[in-house]
Coordinates of C-alpha atoms in Angstrom, one line a residue:
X25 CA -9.3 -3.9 37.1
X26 CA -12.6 -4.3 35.9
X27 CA -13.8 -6.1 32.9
X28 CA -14.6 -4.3 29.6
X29 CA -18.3 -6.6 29.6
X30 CA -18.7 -5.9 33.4
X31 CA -18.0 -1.6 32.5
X32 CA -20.3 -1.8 29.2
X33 CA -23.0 -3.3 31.6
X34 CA -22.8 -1.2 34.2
X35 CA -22.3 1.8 31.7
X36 CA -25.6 0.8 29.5
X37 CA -27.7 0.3 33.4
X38 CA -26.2 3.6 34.3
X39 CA -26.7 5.9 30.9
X40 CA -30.6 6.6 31.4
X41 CA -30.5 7.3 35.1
X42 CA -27.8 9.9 33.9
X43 CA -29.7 11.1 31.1
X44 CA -33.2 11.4 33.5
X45 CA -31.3 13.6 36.1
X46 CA -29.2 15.7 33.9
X47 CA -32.7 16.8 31.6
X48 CA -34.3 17.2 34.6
X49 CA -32.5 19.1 35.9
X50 CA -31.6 21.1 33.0
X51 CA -34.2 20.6 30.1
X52 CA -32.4 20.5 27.0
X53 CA -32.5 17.1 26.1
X54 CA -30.1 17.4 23.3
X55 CA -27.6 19.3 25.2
X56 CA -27.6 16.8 28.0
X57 CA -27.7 13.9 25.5
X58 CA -24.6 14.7 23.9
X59 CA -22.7 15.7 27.8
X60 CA -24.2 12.1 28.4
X61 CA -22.7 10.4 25.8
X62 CA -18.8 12.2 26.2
X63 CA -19.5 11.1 30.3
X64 CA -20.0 7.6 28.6
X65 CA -17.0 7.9 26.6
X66 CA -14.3 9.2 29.2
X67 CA -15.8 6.2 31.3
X68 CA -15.1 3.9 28.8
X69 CA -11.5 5.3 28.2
X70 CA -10.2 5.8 31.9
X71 CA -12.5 2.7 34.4
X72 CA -10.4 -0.3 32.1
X73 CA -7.4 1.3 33.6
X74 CA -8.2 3.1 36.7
X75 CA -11.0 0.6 38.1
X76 CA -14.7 1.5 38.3
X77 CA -15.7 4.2 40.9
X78 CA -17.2 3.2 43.8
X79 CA -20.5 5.2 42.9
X80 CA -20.7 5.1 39.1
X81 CA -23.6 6.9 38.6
X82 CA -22.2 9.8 40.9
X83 CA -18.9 9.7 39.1
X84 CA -20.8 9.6 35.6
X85 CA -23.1 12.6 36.2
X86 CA -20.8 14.7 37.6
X87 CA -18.5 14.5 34.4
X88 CA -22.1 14.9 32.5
X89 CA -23.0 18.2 34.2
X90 CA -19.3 19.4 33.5
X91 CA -19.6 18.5 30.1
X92 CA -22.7 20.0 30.1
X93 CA -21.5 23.5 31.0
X94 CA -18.7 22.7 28.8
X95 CA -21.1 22.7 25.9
X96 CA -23.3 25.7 27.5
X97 CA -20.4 27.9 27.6
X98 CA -18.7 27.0 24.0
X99 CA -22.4 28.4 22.8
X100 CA -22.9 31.3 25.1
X101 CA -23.2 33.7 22.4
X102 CA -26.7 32.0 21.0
X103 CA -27.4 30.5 24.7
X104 CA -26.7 33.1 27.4
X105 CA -30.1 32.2 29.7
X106 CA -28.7 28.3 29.6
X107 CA -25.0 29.8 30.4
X108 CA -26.4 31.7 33.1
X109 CA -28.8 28.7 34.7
X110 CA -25.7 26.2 34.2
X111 CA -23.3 28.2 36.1
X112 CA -25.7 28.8 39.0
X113 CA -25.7 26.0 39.6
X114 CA -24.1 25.6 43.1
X115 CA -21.2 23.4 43.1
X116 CA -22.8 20.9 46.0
X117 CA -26.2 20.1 43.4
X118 CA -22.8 18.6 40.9
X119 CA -22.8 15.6 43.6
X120 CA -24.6 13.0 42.0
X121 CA -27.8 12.9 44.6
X122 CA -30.4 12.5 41.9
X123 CA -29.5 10.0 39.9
X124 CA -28.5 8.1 43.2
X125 CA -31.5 8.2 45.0
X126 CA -33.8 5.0 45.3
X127 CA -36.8 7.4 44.4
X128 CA -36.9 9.2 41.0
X129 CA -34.6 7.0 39.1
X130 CA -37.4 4.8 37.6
X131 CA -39.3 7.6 36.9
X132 CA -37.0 8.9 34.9
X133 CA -36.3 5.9 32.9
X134 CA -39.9 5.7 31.7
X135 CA -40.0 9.3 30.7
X136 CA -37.3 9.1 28.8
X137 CA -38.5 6.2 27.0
X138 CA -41.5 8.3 26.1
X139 CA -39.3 11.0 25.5
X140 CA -37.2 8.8 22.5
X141 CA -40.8 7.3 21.3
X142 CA -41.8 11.4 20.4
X143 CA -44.8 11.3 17.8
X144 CA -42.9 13.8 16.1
X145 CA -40.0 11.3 15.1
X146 CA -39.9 8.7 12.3
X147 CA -39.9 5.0 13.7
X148 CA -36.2 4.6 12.3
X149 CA -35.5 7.7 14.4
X150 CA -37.1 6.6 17.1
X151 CA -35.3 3.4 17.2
X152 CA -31.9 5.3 16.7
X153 CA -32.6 7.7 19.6
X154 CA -33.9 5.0 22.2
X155 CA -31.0 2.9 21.8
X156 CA -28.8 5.1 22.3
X157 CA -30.1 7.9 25.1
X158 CA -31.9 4.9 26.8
X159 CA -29.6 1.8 25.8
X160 CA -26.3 3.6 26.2
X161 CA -24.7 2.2 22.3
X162 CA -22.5 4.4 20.7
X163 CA -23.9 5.8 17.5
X164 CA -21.0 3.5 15.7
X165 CA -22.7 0.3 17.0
X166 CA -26.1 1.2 16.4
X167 CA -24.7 2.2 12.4
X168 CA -23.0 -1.1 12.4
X169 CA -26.3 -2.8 13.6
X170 CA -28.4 -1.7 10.9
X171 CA -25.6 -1.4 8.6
X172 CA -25.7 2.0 7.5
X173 CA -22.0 4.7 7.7
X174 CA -22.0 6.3 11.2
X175 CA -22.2 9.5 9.4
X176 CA -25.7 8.7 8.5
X177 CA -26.8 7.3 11.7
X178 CA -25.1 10.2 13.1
X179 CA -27.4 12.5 11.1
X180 CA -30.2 10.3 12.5
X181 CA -29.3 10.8 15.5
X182 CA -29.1 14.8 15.3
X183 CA -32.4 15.2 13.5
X184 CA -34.4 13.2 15.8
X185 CA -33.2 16.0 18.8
X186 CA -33.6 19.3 17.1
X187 CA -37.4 17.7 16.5
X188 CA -38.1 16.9 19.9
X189 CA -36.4 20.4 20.5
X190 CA -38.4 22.0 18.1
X191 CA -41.8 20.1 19.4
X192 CA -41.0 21.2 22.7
X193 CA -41.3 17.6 24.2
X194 CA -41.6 17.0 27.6
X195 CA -39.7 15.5 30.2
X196 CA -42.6 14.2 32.5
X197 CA -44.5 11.4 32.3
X198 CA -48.4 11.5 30.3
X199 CA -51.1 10.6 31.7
X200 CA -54.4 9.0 30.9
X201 CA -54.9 8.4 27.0
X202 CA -52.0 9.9 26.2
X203 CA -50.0 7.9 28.7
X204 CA -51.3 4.7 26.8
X205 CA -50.5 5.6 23.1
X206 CA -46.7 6.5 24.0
X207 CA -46.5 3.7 25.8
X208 CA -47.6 1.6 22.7
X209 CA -45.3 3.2 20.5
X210 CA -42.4 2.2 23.0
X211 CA -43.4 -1.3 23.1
X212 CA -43.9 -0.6 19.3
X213 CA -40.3 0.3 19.4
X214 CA -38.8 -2.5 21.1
X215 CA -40.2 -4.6 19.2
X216 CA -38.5 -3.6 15.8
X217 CA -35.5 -3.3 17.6
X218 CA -35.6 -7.3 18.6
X219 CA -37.0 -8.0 14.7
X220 CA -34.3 -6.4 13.3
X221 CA -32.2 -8.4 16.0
X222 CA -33.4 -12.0 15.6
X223 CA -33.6 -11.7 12.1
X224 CA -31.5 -8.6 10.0
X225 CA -33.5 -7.2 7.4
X226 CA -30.1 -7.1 5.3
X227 CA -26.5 -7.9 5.2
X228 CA -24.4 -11.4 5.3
X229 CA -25.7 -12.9 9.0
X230 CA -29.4 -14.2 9.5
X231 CA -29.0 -12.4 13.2
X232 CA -28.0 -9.5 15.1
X233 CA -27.5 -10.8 18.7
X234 CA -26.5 -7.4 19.8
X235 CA -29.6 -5.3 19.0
X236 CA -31.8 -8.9 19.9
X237 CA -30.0 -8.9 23.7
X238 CA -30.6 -4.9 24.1
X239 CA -34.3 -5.0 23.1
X240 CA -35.0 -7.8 25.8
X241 CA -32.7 -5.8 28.6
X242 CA -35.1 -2.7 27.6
X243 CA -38.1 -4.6 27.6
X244 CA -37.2 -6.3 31.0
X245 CA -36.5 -2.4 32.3
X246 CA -40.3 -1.3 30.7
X247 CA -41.8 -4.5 32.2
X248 CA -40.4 -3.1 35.9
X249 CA -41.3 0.4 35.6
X250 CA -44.9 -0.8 34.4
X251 CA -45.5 -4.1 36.1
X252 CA -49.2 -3.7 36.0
X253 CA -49.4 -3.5 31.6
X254 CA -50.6 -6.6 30.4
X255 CA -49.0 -5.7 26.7
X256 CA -45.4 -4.7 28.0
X257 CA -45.4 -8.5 29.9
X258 CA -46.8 -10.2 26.5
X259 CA -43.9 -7.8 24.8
X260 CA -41.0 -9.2 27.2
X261 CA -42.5 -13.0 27.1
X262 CA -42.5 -13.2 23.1
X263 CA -38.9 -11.9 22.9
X264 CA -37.8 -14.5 25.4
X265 CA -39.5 -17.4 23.7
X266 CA -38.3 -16.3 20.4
X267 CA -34.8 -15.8 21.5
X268 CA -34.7 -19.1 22.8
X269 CA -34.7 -20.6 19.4
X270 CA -31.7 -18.6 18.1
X271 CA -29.3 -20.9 19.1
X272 CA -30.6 -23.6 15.9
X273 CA -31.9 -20.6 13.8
X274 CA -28.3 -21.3 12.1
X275 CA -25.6 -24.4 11.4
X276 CA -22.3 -24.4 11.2
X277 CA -21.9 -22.3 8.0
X278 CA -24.4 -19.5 9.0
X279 CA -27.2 -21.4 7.2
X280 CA -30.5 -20.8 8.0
X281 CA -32.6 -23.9 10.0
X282 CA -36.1 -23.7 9.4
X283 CA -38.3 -24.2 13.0
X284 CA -39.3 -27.8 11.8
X285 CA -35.6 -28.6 11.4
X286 CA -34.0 -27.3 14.3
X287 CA -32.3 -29.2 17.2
X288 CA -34.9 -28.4 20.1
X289 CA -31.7 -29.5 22.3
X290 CA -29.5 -26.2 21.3
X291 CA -32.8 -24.3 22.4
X292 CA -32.4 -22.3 25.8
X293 CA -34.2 -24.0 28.0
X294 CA -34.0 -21.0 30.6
X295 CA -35.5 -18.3 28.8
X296 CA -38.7 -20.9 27.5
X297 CA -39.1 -21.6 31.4
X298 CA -39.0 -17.9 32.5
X299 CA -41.5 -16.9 29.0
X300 CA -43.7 -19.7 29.8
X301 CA -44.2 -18.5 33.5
X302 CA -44.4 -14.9 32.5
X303 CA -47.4 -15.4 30.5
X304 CA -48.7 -17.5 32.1
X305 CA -49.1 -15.7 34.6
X306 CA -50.1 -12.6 32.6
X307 CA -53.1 -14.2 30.0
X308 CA -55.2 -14.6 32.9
X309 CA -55.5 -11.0 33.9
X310 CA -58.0 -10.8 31.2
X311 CA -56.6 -7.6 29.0
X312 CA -55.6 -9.5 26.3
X313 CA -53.6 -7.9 23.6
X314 CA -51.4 -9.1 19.8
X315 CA -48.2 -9.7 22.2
X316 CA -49.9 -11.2 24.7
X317 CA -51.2 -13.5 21.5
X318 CA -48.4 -13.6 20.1
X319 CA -46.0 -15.2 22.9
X320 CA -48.9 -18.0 23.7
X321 CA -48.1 -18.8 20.3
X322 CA -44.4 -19.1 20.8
X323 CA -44.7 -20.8 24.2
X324 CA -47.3 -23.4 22.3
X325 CA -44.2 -23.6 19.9
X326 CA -41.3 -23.9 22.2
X327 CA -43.1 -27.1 24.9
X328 CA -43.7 -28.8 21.9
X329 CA -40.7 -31.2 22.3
X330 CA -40.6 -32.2 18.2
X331 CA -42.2 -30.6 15.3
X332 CA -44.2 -33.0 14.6
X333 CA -46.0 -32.9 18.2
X334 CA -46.6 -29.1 17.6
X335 CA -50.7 -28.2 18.8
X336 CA -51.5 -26.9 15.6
X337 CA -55.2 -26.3 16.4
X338 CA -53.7 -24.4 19.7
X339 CA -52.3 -22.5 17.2
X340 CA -54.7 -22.1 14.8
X341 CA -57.5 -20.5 17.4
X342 CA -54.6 -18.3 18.8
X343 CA -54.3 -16.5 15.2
X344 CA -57.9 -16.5 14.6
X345 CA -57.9 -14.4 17.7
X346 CA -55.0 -12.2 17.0
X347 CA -56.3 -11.6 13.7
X348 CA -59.2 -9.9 15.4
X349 CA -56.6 -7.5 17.1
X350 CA -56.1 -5.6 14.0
X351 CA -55.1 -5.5 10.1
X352 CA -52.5 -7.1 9.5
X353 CA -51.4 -9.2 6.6
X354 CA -48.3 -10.7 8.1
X355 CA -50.5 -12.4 10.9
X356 CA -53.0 -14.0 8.0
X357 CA -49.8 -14.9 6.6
X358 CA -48.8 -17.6 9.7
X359 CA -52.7 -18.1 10.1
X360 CA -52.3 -19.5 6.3
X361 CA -49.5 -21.7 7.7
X362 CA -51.5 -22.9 10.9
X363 CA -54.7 -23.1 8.5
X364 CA -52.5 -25.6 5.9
X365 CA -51.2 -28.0 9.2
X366 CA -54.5 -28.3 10.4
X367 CA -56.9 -28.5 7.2
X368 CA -54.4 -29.2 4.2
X369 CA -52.0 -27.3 2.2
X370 CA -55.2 -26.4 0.0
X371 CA -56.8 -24.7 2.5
X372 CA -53.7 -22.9 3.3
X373 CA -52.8 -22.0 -0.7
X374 CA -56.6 -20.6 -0.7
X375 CA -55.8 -17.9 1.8
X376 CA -52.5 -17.2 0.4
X377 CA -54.1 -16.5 -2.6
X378 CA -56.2 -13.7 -1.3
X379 CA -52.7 -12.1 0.3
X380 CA -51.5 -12.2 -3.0
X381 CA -53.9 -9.5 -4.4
X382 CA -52.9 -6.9 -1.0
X383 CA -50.4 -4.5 -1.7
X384 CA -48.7 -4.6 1.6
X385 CA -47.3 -8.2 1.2
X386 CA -48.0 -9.2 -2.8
X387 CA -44.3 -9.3 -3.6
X388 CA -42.5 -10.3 -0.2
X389 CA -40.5 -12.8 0.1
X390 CA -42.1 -14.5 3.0
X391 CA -45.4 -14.8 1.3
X392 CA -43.6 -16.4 -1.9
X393 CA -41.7 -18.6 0.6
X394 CA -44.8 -19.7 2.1
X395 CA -46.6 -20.4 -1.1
X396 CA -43.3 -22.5 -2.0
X397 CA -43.5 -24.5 1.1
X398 CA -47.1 -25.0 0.9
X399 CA -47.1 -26.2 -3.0
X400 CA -44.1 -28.2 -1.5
X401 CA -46.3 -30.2 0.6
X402 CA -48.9 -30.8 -2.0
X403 CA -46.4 -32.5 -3.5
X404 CA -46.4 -29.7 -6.6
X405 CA -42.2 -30.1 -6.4
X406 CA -42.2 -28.0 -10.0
X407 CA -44.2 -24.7 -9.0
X408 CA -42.7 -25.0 -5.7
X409 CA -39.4 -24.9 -7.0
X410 CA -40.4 -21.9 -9.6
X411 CA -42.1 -20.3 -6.5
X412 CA -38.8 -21.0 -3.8
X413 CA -36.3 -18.8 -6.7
X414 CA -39.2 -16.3 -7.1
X415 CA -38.9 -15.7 -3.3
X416 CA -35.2 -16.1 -3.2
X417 CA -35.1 -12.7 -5.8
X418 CA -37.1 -10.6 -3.8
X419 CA -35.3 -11.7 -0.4
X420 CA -32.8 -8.5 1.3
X421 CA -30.7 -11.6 3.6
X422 CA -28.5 -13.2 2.0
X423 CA -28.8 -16.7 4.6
X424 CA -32.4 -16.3 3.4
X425 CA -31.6 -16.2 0.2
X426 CA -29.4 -18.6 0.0
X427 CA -31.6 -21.1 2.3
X428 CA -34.6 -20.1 -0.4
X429 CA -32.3 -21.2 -3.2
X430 CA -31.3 -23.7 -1.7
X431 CA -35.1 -25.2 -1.6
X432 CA -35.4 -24.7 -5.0
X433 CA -32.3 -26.6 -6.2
X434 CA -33.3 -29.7 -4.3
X435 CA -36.4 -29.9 -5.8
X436 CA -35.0 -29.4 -9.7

């Protein structure tokens, strides 16, 4: 008998090889999505008992294409010309050579990644729809991740296909420009899927391992399709150096640790090696890009072996050049922080004081936070402590709220 974490594995690898064939073969992505998903579930239901097949992917799409003809026929009043292509299908193409052959499998990975990354869908959807056509969760996890009622992540869910049915989306790859701007909107992707993972935007726990674990396992899967992408390696490198630290990002009582305060000894030493090799071995290539940037900064971060032997300047000169990679107030916000370590907490409160005037970030917690820490280590303990429970209100986690609070208490 197998195990259940061996079957989920095995099911997750297996769901967008299934997925590729089946809409390939077919076309209607929603259709096959959903004769993916009950293939998902009957596996889930009968391998704990029966064993796994030998070929799961050959077992998996053959229940898929039944399923599919399933949900062909039970609509052949509004879908007679998909009736009519499903059943001719000859009953050899149900064996599972497509999704079994070396060639073609990788392929369609990618495409559906595009696919799920749609210009036509919202970012939430986007996120909803990759995780689960491409990372094979149930629509109840990926509720209970972002902590919404399955019936609304259901709804998501639905949307998001009838608009890539309605855009007529396509099933192949782009190419050229276009080819590059889906592909940054997947990385785009799994990168608010590890956010939301490392640290929740909401709710009582500072992290959501799950969604954190899937966005690296889809990020290493992008960084093989597309070994050559300088940005998808920098992608895969931050989220291993950042999920290094989650072991210390919380004590015994689900309290938050701030960096400077965490056990470097509870970090994984594994995933710093691998992210330190990784770009390494990418920066050098000489298409530098913000998550390329941003995982030198983690990896000058992680080798330092206490806070206090951090290479601030390193850092420094590393956000001065991400900073040049676009707009964005959150990356002045750590420059701020680097800026203060290296010059002075009055050199830091100087830009802060600019980011309080832009819209984007003027009431976030994380810039009132910073201001705190900052006035904290001026040695200003009374506005810091005004500024701490000023941040503490506007904070949506409630371990950052309560570590925020916290602050403030000990400093009266």
């Amino acid at each position: 008998m197998t195990g259940i974490h061996e079957i989920e594995d095995l099911l997750r690898t297996c769901a967008p090889q299934v997925l590729g064939a089946l809409v390939r073969r077919y076309g209607a992505f929603d259709l096959c999505e959903d004769a993916v998903q009950e293939a998902l579930i009957a596996a889930a239901r009968q391998w704990p008992e029966e064993g796994t097949p030998d070929n799961a992917r050959s077992w998996l799409l053959t229940v898929a294409q039944r399923r599919y003809i399933d949900l062909v026929r039970s609509e052949a009043s509004r879908r007679r010309r998909e009736d009519a292509l499903a059943l001719a299908t000859p009953d050899s193409e149900l064996v599972a050579r497509a999704a079994d052959a070396p060639e073609g499998a990788e392929d369609d990975s990618l495409s559906l990644l595009f696919l799920c990354c749609h210009p036509e869908l919202s970012p939430p959807s986007r996120i909803a729809l990759t995780l689960r056509a491409v990372g094979g969760l149930t629509t109840g996890q990926i509720a209970a991740a972002f902590l919404v009622p399955e019936s609304t992540m259901a709804q998501r869910i639905s949307r998001a296909k009838q608009t890539i049915k309605a855009a007529g989306g396509s099933f192949a790859v782009p190419a050229g420009e276009d080819r590059a701007a889906r592909l940054a909107e997947v990385r785009h992707v799994l990168y608010l899927v590890f956010n939301e993972g490392y640290t929740a935007s909401g709710g009582d726990d500072l992290t959501v391992p799950e969604l954190a674990t899937e966005a690296i396992r889809l990020a290493r899967l992008l960084h093989r399709l597309v070994p050559e992408d300088t940005e998808t390696a920098g992608l895969l490198a931050l989220m291993l150096l950042t999920d290094a630290r989650r072991p210390a990002r919380t004590g015994p009582h689900g309290e938050l640790v701030p960096l400077a305060e965490q056990d470097r000894g509870r970090w994984d030493g594994r995933l710093i090696s691998e992210g330190v090799e990784l770009i390494s071995r990418t920066l050098p290539k000489g298409r530098i890009g913000p998550y390329q940037l941003q995982a030198a900064i983690a990896a000058v971060h992680d080798e330092a072996e206490s806070a206090g032997e951090t290479d601030w300047p390193q850092i420094l000169a590393l956000y001065e050049l991400l900073e040049q990679t676009g707009d964005n107030p959150v990356i002045t916000l750590n420059r701020a922080v680097a800026v203060a370590m290296v010059h002075g907490p009055e050199a830091g409160l100087e830009l802060l004081a600019g980011l309080a005037q832009d819209k984007r970030l003027a009431h976030h917690h994380r810039l009132l936070a910073t201001r705190a820490h900052l006035l904290e280590l001026l040695g200003d303990e009374e506005n810091a402590s005004a500024a701490y429970r000023e941040a503490a209100r506007h904070a949506t986690s409630a371990p950052e709220r309560r570590h925020l609070t916290e602050r403030a208490r000990r400093l009266g």
